[in-house]
CSV table of C-alpha atoms and ligand atoms in Angstrom, one decimal:
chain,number,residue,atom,x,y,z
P,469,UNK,CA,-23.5,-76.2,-24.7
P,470,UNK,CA,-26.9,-74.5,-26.4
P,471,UNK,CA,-29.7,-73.2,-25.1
P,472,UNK,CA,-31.7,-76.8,-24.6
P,473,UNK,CA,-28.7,-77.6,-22.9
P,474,UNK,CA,-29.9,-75.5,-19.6
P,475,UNK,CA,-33.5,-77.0,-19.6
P,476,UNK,CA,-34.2,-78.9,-16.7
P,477,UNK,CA,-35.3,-82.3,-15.8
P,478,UNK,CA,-38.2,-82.7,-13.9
P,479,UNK,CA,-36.9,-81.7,-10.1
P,480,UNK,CA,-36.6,-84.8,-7.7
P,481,UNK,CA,-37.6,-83.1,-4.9
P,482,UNK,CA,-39.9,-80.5,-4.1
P,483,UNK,CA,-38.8,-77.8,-1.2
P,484,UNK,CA,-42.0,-76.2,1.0
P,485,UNK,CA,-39.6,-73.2,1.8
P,486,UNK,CA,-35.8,-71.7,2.4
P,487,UNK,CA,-33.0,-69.2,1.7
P,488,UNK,CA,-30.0,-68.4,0.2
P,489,UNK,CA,-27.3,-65.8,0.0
P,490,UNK,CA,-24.4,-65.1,-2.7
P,491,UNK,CA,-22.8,-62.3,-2.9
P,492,UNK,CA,-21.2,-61.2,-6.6
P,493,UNK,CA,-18.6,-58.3,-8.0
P,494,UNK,CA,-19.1,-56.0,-10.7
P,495,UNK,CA,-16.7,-56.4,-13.3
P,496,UNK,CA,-15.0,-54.1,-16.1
P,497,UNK,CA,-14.7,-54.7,-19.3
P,498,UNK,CA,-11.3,-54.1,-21.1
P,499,UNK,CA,-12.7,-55.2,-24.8
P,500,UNK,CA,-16.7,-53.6,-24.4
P,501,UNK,CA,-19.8,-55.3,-25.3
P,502,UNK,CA,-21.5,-52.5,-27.1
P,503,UNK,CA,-24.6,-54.1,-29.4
P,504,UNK,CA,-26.8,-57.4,-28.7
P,505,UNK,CA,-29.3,-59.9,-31.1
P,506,UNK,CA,-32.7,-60.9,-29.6
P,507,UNK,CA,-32.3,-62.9,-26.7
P,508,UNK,CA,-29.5,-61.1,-25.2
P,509,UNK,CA,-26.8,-62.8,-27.8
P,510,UNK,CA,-23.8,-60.2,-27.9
P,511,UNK,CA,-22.8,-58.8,-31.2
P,512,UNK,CA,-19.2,-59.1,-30.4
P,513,UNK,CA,-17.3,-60.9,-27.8
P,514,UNK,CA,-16.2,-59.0,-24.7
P,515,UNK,CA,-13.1,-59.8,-21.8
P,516,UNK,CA,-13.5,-58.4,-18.0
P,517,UNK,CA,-11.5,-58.3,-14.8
P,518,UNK,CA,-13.9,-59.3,-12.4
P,519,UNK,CA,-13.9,-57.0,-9.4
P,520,UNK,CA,-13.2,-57.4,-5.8
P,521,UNK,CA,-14.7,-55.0,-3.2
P,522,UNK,CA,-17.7,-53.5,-5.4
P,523,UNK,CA,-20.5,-56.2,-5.1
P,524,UNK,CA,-23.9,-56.9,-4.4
P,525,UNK,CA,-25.2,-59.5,-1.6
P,526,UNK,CA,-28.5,-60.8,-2.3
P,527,UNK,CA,-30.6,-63.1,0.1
P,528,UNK,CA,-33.4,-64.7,-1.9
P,529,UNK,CA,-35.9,-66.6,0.6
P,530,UNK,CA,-38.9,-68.9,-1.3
P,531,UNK,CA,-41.8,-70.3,0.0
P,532,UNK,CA,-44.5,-72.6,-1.7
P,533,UNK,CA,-47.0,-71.2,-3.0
P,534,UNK,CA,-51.0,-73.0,-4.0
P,535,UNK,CA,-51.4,-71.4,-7.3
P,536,UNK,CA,-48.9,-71.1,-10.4
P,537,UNK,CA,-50.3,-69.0,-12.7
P,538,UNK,CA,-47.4,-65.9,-12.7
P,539,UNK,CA,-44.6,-64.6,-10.6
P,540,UNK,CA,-44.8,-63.4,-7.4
P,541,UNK,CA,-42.1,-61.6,-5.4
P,542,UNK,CA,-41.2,-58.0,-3.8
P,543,UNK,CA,-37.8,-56.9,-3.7
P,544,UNK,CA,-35.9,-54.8,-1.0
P,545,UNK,CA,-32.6,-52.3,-1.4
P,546,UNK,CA,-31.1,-52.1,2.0
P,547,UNK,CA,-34.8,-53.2,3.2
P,548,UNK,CA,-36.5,-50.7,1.6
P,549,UNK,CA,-39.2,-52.0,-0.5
P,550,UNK,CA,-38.5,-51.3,-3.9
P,551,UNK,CA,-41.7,-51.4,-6.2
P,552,UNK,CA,-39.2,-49.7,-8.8
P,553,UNK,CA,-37.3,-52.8,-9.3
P,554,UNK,CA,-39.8,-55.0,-9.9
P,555,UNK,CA,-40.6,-54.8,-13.8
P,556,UNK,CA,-36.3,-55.2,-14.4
P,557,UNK,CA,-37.2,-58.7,-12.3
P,558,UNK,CA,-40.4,-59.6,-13.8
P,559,UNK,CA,-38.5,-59.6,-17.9
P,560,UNK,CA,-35.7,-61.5,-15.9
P,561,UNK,CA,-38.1,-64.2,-14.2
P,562,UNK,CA,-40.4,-64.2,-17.7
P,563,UNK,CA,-36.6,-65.1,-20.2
P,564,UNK,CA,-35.4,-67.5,-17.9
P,565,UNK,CA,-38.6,-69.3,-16.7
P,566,UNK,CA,-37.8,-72.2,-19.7
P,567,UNK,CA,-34.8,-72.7,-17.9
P,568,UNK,CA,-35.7,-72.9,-14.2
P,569,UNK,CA,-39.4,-74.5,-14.1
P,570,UNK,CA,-40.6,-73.9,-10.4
P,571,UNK,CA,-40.4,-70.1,-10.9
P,572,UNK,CA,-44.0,-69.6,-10.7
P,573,UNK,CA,-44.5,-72.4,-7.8
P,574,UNK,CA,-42.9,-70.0,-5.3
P,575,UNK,CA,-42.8,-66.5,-4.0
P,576,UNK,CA,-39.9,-64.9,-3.5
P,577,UNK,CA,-38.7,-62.3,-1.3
P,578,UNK,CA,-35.4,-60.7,-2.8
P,579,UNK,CA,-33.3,-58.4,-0.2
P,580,UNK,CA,-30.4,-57.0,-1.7
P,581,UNK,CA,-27.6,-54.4,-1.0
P,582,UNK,CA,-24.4,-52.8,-2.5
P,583,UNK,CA,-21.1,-52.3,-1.2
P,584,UNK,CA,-21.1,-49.1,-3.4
P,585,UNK,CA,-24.0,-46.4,-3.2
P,586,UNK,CA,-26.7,-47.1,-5.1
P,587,UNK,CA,-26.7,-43.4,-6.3
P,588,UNK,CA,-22.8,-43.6,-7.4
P,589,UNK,CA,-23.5,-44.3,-11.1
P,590,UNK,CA,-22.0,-47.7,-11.4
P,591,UNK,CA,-24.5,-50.1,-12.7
P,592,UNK,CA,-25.6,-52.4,-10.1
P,593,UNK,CA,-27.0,-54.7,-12.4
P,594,UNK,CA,-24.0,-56.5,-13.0
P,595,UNK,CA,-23.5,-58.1,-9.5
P,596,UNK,CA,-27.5,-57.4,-8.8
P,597,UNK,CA,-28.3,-60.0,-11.6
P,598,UNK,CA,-25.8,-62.4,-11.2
P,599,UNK,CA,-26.2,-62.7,-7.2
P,600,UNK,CA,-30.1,-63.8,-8.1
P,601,UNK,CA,-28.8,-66.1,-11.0
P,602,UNK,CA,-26.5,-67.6,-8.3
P,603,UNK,CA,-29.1,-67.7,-5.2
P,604,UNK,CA,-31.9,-69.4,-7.9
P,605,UNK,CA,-29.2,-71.4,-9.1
P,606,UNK,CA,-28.8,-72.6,-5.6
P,607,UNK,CA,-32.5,-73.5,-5.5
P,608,UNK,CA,-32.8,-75.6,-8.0
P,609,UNK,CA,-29.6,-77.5,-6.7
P,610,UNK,CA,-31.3,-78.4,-3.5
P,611,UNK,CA,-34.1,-79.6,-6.1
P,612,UNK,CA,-32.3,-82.0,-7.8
P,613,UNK,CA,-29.2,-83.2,-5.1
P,614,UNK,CA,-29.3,-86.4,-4.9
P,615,UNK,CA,-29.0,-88.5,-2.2
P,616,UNK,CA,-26.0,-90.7,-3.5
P,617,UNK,CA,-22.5,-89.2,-2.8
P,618,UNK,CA,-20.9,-87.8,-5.5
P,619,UNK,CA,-17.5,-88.4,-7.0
P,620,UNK,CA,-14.4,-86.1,-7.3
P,621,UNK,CA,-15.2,-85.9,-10.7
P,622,UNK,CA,-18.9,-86.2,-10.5
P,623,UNK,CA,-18.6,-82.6,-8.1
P,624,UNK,CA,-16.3,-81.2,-10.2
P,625,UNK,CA,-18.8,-82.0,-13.5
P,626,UNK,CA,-21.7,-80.2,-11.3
P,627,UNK,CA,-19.8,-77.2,-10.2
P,628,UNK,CA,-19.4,-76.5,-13.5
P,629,UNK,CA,-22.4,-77.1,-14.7
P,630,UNK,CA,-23.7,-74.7,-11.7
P,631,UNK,CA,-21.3,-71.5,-12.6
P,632,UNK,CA,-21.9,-72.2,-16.6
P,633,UNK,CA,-25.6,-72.0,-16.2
P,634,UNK,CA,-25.9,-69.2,-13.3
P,635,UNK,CA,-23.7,-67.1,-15.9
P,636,UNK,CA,-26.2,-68.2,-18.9
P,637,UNK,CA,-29.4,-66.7,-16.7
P,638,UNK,CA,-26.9,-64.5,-15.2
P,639,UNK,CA,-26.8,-63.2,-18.9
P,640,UNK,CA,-30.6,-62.8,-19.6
P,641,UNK,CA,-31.2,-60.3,-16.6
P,642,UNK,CA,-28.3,-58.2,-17.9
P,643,UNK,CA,-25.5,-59.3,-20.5
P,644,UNK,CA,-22.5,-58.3,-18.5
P,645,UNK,CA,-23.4,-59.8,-15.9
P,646,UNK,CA,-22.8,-63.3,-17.5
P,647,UNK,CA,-19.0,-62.1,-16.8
P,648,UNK,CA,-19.3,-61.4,-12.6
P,649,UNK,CA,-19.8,-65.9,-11.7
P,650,UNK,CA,-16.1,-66.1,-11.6
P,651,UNK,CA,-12.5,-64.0,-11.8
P,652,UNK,CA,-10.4,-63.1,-12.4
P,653,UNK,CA,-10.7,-62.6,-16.3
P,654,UNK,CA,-13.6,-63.5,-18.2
P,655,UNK,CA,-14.6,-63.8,-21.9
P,656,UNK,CA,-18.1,-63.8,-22.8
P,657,UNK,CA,-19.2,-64.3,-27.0
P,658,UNK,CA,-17.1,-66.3,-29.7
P,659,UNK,CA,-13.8,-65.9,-30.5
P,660,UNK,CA,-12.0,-68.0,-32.7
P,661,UNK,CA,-8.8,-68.2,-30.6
P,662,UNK,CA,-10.4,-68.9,-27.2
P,663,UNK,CA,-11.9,-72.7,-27.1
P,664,UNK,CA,-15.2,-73.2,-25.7
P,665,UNK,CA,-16.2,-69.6,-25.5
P,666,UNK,CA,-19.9,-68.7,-26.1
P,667,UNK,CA,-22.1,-66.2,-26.5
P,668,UNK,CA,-24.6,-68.0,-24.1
P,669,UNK,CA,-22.1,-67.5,-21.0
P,670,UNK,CA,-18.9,-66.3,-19.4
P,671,UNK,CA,-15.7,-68.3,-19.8
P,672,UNK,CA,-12.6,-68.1,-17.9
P,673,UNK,CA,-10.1,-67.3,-19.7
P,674,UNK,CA,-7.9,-70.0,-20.6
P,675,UNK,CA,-4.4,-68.7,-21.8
P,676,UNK,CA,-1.2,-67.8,-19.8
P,677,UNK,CA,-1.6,-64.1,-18.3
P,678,UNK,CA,1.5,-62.8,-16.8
P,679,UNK,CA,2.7,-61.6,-13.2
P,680,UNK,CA,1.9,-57.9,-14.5
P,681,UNK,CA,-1.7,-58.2,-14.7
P,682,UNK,CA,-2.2,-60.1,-11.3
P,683,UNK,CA,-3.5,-58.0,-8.4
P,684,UNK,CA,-4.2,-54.9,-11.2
P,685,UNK,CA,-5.8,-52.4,-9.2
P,686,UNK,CA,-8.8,-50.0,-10.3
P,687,UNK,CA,-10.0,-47.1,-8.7
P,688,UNK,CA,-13.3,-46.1,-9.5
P,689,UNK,CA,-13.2,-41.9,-9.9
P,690,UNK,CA,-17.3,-40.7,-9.5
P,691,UNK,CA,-17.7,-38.0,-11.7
P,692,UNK,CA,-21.2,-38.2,-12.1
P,693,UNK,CA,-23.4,-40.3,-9.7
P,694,UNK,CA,-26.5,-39.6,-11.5
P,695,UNK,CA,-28.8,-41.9,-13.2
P,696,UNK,CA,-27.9,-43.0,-16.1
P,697,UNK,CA,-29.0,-40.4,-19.3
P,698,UNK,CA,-29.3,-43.2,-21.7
P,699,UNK,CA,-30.2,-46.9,-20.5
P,700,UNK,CA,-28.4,-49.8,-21.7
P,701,UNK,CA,-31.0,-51.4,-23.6
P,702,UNK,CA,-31.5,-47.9,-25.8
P,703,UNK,CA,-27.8,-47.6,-25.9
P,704,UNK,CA,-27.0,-51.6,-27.3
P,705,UNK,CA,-30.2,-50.6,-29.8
P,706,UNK,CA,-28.2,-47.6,-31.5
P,707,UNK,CA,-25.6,-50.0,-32.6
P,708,UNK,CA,-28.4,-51.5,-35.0
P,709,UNK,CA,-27.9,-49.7,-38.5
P,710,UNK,CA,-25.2,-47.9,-36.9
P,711,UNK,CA,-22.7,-47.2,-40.1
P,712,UNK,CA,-19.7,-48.4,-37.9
P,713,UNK,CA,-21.4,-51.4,-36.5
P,714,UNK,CA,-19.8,-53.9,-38.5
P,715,UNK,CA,-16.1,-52.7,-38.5
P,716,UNK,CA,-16.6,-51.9,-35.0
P,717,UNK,CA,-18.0,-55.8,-34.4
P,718,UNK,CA,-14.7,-57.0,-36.0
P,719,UNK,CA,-12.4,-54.4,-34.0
P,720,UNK,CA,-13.5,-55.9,-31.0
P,721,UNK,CA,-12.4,-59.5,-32.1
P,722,UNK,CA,-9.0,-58.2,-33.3
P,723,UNK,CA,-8.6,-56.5,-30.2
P,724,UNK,CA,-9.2,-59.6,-28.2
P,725,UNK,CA,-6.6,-61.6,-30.2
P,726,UNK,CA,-3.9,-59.1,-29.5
P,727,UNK,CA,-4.9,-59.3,-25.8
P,728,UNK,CA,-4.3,-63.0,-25.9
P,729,UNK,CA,-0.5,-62.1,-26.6
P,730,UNK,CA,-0.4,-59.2,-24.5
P,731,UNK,CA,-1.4,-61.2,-21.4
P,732,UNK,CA,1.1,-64.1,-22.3
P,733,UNK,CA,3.7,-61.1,-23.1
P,734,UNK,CA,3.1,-58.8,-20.2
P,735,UNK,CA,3.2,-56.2,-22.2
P,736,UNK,CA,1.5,-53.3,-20.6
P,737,UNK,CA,2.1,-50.6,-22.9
P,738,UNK,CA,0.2,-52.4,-25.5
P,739,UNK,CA,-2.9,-53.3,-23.1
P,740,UNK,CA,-3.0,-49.8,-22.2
P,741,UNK,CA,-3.5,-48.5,-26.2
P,742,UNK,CA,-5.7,-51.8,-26.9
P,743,UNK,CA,-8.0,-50.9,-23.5
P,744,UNK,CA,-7.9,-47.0,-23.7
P,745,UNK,CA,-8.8,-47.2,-27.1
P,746,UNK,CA,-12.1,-49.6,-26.5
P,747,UNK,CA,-13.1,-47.0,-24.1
P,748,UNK,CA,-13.1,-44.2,-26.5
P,749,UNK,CA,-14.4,-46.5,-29.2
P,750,UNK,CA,-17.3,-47.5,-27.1
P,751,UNK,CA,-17.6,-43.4,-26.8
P,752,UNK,CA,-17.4,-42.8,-30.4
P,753,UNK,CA,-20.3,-45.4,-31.2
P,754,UNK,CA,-22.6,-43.5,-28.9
P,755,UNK,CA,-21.4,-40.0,-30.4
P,756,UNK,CA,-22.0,-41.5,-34.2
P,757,UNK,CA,-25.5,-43.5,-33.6
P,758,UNK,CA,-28.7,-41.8,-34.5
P,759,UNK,CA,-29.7,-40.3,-32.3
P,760,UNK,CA,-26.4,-39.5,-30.6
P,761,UNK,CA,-24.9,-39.2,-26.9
P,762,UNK,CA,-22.3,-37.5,-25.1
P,763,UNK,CA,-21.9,-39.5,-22.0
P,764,UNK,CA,-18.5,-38.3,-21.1
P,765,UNK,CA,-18.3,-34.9,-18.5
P,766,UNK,CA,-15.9,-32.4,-18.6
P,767,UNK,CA,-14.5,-33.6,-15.7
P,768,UNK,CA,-14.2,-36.9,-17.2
P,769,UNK,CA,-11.6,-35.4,-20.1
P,770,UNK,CA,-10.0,-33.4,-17.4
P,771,UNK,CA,-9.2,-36.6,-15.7
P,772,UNK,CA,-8.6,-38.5,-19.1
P,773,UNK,CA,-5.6,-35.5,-19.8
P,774,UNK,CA,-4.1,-35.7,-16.5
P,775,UNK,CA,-3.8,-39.4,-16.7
P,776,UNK,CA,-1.9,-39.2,-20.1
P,777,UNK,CA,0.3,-36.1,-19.0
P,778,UNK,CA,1.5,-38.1,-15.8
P,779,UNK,CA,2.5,-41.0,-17.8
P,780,UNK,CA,4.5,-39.2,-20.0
P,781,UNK,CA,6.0,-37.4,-17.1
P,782,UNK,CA,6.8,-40.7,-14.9
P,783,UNK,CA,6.9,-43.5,-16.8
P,784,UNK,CA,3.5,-44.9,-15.4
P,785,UNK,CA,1.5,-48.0,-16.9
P,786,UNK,CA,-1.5,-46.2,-15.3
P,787,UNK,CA,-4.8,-46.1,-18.2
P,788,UNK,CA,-8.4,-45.6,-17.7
P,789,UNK,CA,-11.4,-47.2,-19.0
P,790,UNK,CA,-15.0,-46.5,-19.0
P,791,UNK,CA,-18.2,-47.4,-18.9
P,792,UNK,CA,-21.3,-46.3,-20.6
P,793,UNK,CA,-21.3,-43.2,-18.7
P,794,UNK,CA,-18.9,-40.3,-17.3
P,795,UNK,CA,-17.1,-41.9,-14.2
P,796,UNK,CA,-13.4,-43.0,-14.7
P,797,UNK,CA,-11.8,-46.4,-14.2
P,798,UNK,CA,-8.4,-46.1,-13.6
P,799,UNK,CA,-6.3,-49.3,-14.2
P,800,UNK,CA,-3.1,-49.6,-12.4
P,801,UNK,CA,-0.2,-53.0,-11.9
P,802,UNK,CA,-0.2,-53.8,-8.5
P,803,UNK,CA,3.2,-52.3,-8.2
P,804,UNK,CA,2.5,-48.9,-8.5
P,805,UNK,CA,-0.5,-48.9,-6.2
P,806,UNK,CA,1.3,-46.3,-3.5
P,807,UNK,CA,2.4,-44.0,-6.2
P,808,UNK,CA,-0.7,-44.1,-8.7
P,809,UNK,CA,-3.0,-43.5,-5.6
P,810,UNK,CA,-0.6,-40.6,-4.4
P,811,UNK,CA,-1.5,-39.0,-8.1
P,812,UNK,CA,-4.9,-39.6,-7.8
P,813,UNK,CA,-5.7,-38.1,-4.3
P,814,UNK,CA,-3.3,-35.0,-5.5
P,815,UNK,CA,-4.7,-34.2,-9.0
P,816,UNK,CA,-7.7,-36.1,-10.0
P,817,UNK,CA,-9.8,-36.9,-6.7
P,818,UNK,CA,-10.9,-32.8,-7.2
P,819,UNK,CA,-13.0,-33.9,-10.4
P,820,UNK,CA,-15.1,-36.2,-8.6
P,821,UNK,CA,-18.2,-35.6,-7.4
P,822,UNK,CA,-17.7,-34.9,-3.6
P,823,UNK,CA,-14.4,-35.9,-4.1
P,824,UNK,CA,-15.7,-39.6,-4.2
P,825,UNK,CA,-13.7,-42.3,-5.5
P,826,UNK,CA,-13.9,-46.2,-4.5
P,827,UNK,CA,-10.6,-48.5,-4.4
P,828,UNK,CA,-11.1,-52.1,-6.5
P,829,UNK,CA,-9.1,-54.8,-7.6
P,830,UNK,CA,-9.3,-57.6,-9.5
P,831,UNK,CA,-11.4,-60.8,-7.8
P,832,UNK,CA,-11.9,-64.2,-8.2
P,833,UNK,CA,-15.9,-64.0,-8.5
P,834,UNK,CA,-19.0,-64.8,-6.4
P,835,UNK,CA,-19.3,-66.2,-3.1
P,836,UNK,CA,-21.9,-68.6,-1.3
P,837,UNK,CA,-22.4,-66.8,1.8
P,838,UNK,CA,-25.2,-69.4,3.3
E,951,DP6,C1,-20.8,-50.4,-21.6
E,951,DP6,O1,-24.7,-55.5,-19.6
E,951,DP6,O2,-25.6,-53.2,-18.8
E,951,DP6,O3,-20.7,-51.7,-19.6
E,951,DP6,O4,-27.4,-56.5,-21.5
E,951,DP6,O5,-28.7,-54.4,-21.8
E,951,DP6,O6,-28.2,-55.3,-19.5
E,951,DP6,P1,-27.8,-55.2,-20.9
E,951,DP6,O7,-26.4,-54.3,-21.0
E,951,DP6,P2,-25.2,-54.2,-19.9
E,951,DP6,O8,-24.2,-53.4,-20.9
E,951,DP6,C2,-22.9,-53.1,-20.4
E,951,DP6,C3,-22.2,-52.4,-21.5
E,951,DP6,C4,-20.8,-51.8,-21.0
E,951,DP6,C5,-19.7,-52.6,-21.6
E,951,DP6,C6,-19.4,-53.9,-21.0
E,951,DP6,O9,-19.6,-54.1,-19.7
E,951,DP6,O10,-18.9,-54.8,-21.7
């Protein structure tokens, strides 16, 4: 599939007004997408378990509008009015207007809200800009049903189509969010070794993964719930004339080919070096750009040592991850969920910020709600 692909036909019906409501996860990324091309194109591909409990439900409710000269919509946070949000949804609406052509025929009201606190430093945009992909995906659906009953086939063919292309516009409001349509682990960007990947959309992933990564557990440790010190667009820009950039491009599609046997393998003692290590990298890059970043706390290497001394100690498979930021995700097998959470509340709960952590898992991706 390219871009044209995702251009529609001209719609066969035309809808005077409605609603819908998806709710999507957040998802973390094991191999990081750190560095993007125009158009939102990642510079290396990227893998994610998709998230359970952390999501965001959006109802988005369209009426007809007489003129269709620009974009009109307001957007609410837990119905508050947010006049803050609007320019993140105005560069959304204006990269994906190609691809869904009655954008500018409606207004839209947008009423969204997290299961995590918006103030928690875990990007909503992830589950924010994929529930919108999915509830205008849903819009242009009723615009083109037809009236014929559709085959087995035929259904499966268009749910497809559906998930591929809410991930491709899921992708132009923010890049890992491409990765939150579906679960439980996704690959976003071109890999050699994983067929019809693209850098256009998500992909489930398509080889054997073993018993020991089903269920895996993460607990989100909140070190720091403030906003973000550097934004993700700056922070994708520093990897332009980086002098790691291009190793660092290749690292990440070595890394995912070692996954692919790690998965099959279930061996855990490798995905913990491959995964901890793409955190630090992702780290390092920021520390090494021009100019340069320190994102993690000291709380965050407090957390970091404890992790690695209680594995030595017990024998754990526990590892952490992180974002671009100071909070901690701590990956677990589903097996070890009493004990790892027993270490957590005892030693590293007391580096959080109000002692606030959130229990995840891996999901299966978004959910029509109506
Ligand atoms: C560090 O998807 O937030 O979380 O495309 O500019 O919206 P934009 O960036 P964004 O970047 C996330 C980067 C990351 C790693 C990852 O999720 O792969």
């Amino acid at each position: 599939m390219t871009e044209n692909d995702f251009i529609p036909k001209p719609y066969s019906k035309t809808l005077e007004n409605g609603s819908f409501t998806w709710s999507s996860p957040s998802n973390i990324a094991l191999v990081k997408y750190w560095g993007k091309k125009e158009h939102q194109i990642p510079e290396n591909p990227s893998v994610s378990f998709t998230l359970d409990h952390c999501k965001t439900t959006t109802t988005l409710s369209f009426s007809k509008k007489e003129s269709n000269d620009e974009f009109s919509f307001d957007v609410f946070l837990d119905g508050e009015k947010k006049e803050n949000f609007k320019p993140k949804i105005e560069t959304f609406f204006k990269r994906i207007e190609a691809y869904l052509s009655f954008l500018k025929s409606y207004h839209f009201k947008i009423e969204t809200s997290n299961t995590f606190p918006h103030s928690s430093g875990i990007a909503s945009s992830a589950s924010g800009m994929s529930a919108l992909a999915l509830c205008l995906m849903s819009v242009e659906k009723q615009m083109i049903s037809s009236d014929v009953t559709l085959s087995a086939l035929e259904t499966l063919i268009d749910d497809n189509y559906f998930n591929q292309k809410a991930s491709f516009l899921a992708r132009l409001g923010s890049g890992s969010a491409c990765r939150s349509i579906e679960g439980d682990l996704i690959v976003w960007g071109t890999h050699k070794e994983i067929a019809n990947s693209s850098d256009y959309y998500g992909v489930k992933y398509p080889h054997a993964v073993h018993e020991n990564f089903k269920n895996y557990q993460d607990t989100i440790l909140l070190v720091d719930k403030g906003e973000k010190q550097v934004s993700s667009t700056v922070g994708h820009n520093l990897m332009h004339n980086h002098p790691f950039a291009e190793r660092r491009f290749e690292q990440a599609h070595e890394n995912l080919s070692k996954l692919i046997s790690v998965f099959k393998t279930g061996d855990v003692d490798t995905f913990i070096k491959i995964v901890e290590s793409e955190a630090l990298t992702l780290h390092a890059m920021m520390m090494t750009s021009m100019p340069y970043f320190i994102l993690m706390k000291p709380n965050t290497l407090e957390i970091i040592n404890k992790i690695w001394a209680y594995r030595v100690k017990s024998n754990s498979k526990v590892c952490f991850t992180l974002d671009a930021g100071a909070n901690v995700h701590v990956l677990y097998p589903e097996n070890e969920k009493e004990t790892v959470m027993e270490f957590i509340k005892n030693e590293l709960v007391a580096f959080c910020q109000n002692e606030h952590y959130i229990s995840d898992q891996i999901g299966f991706g978004a959910q029509l709600i109506s």
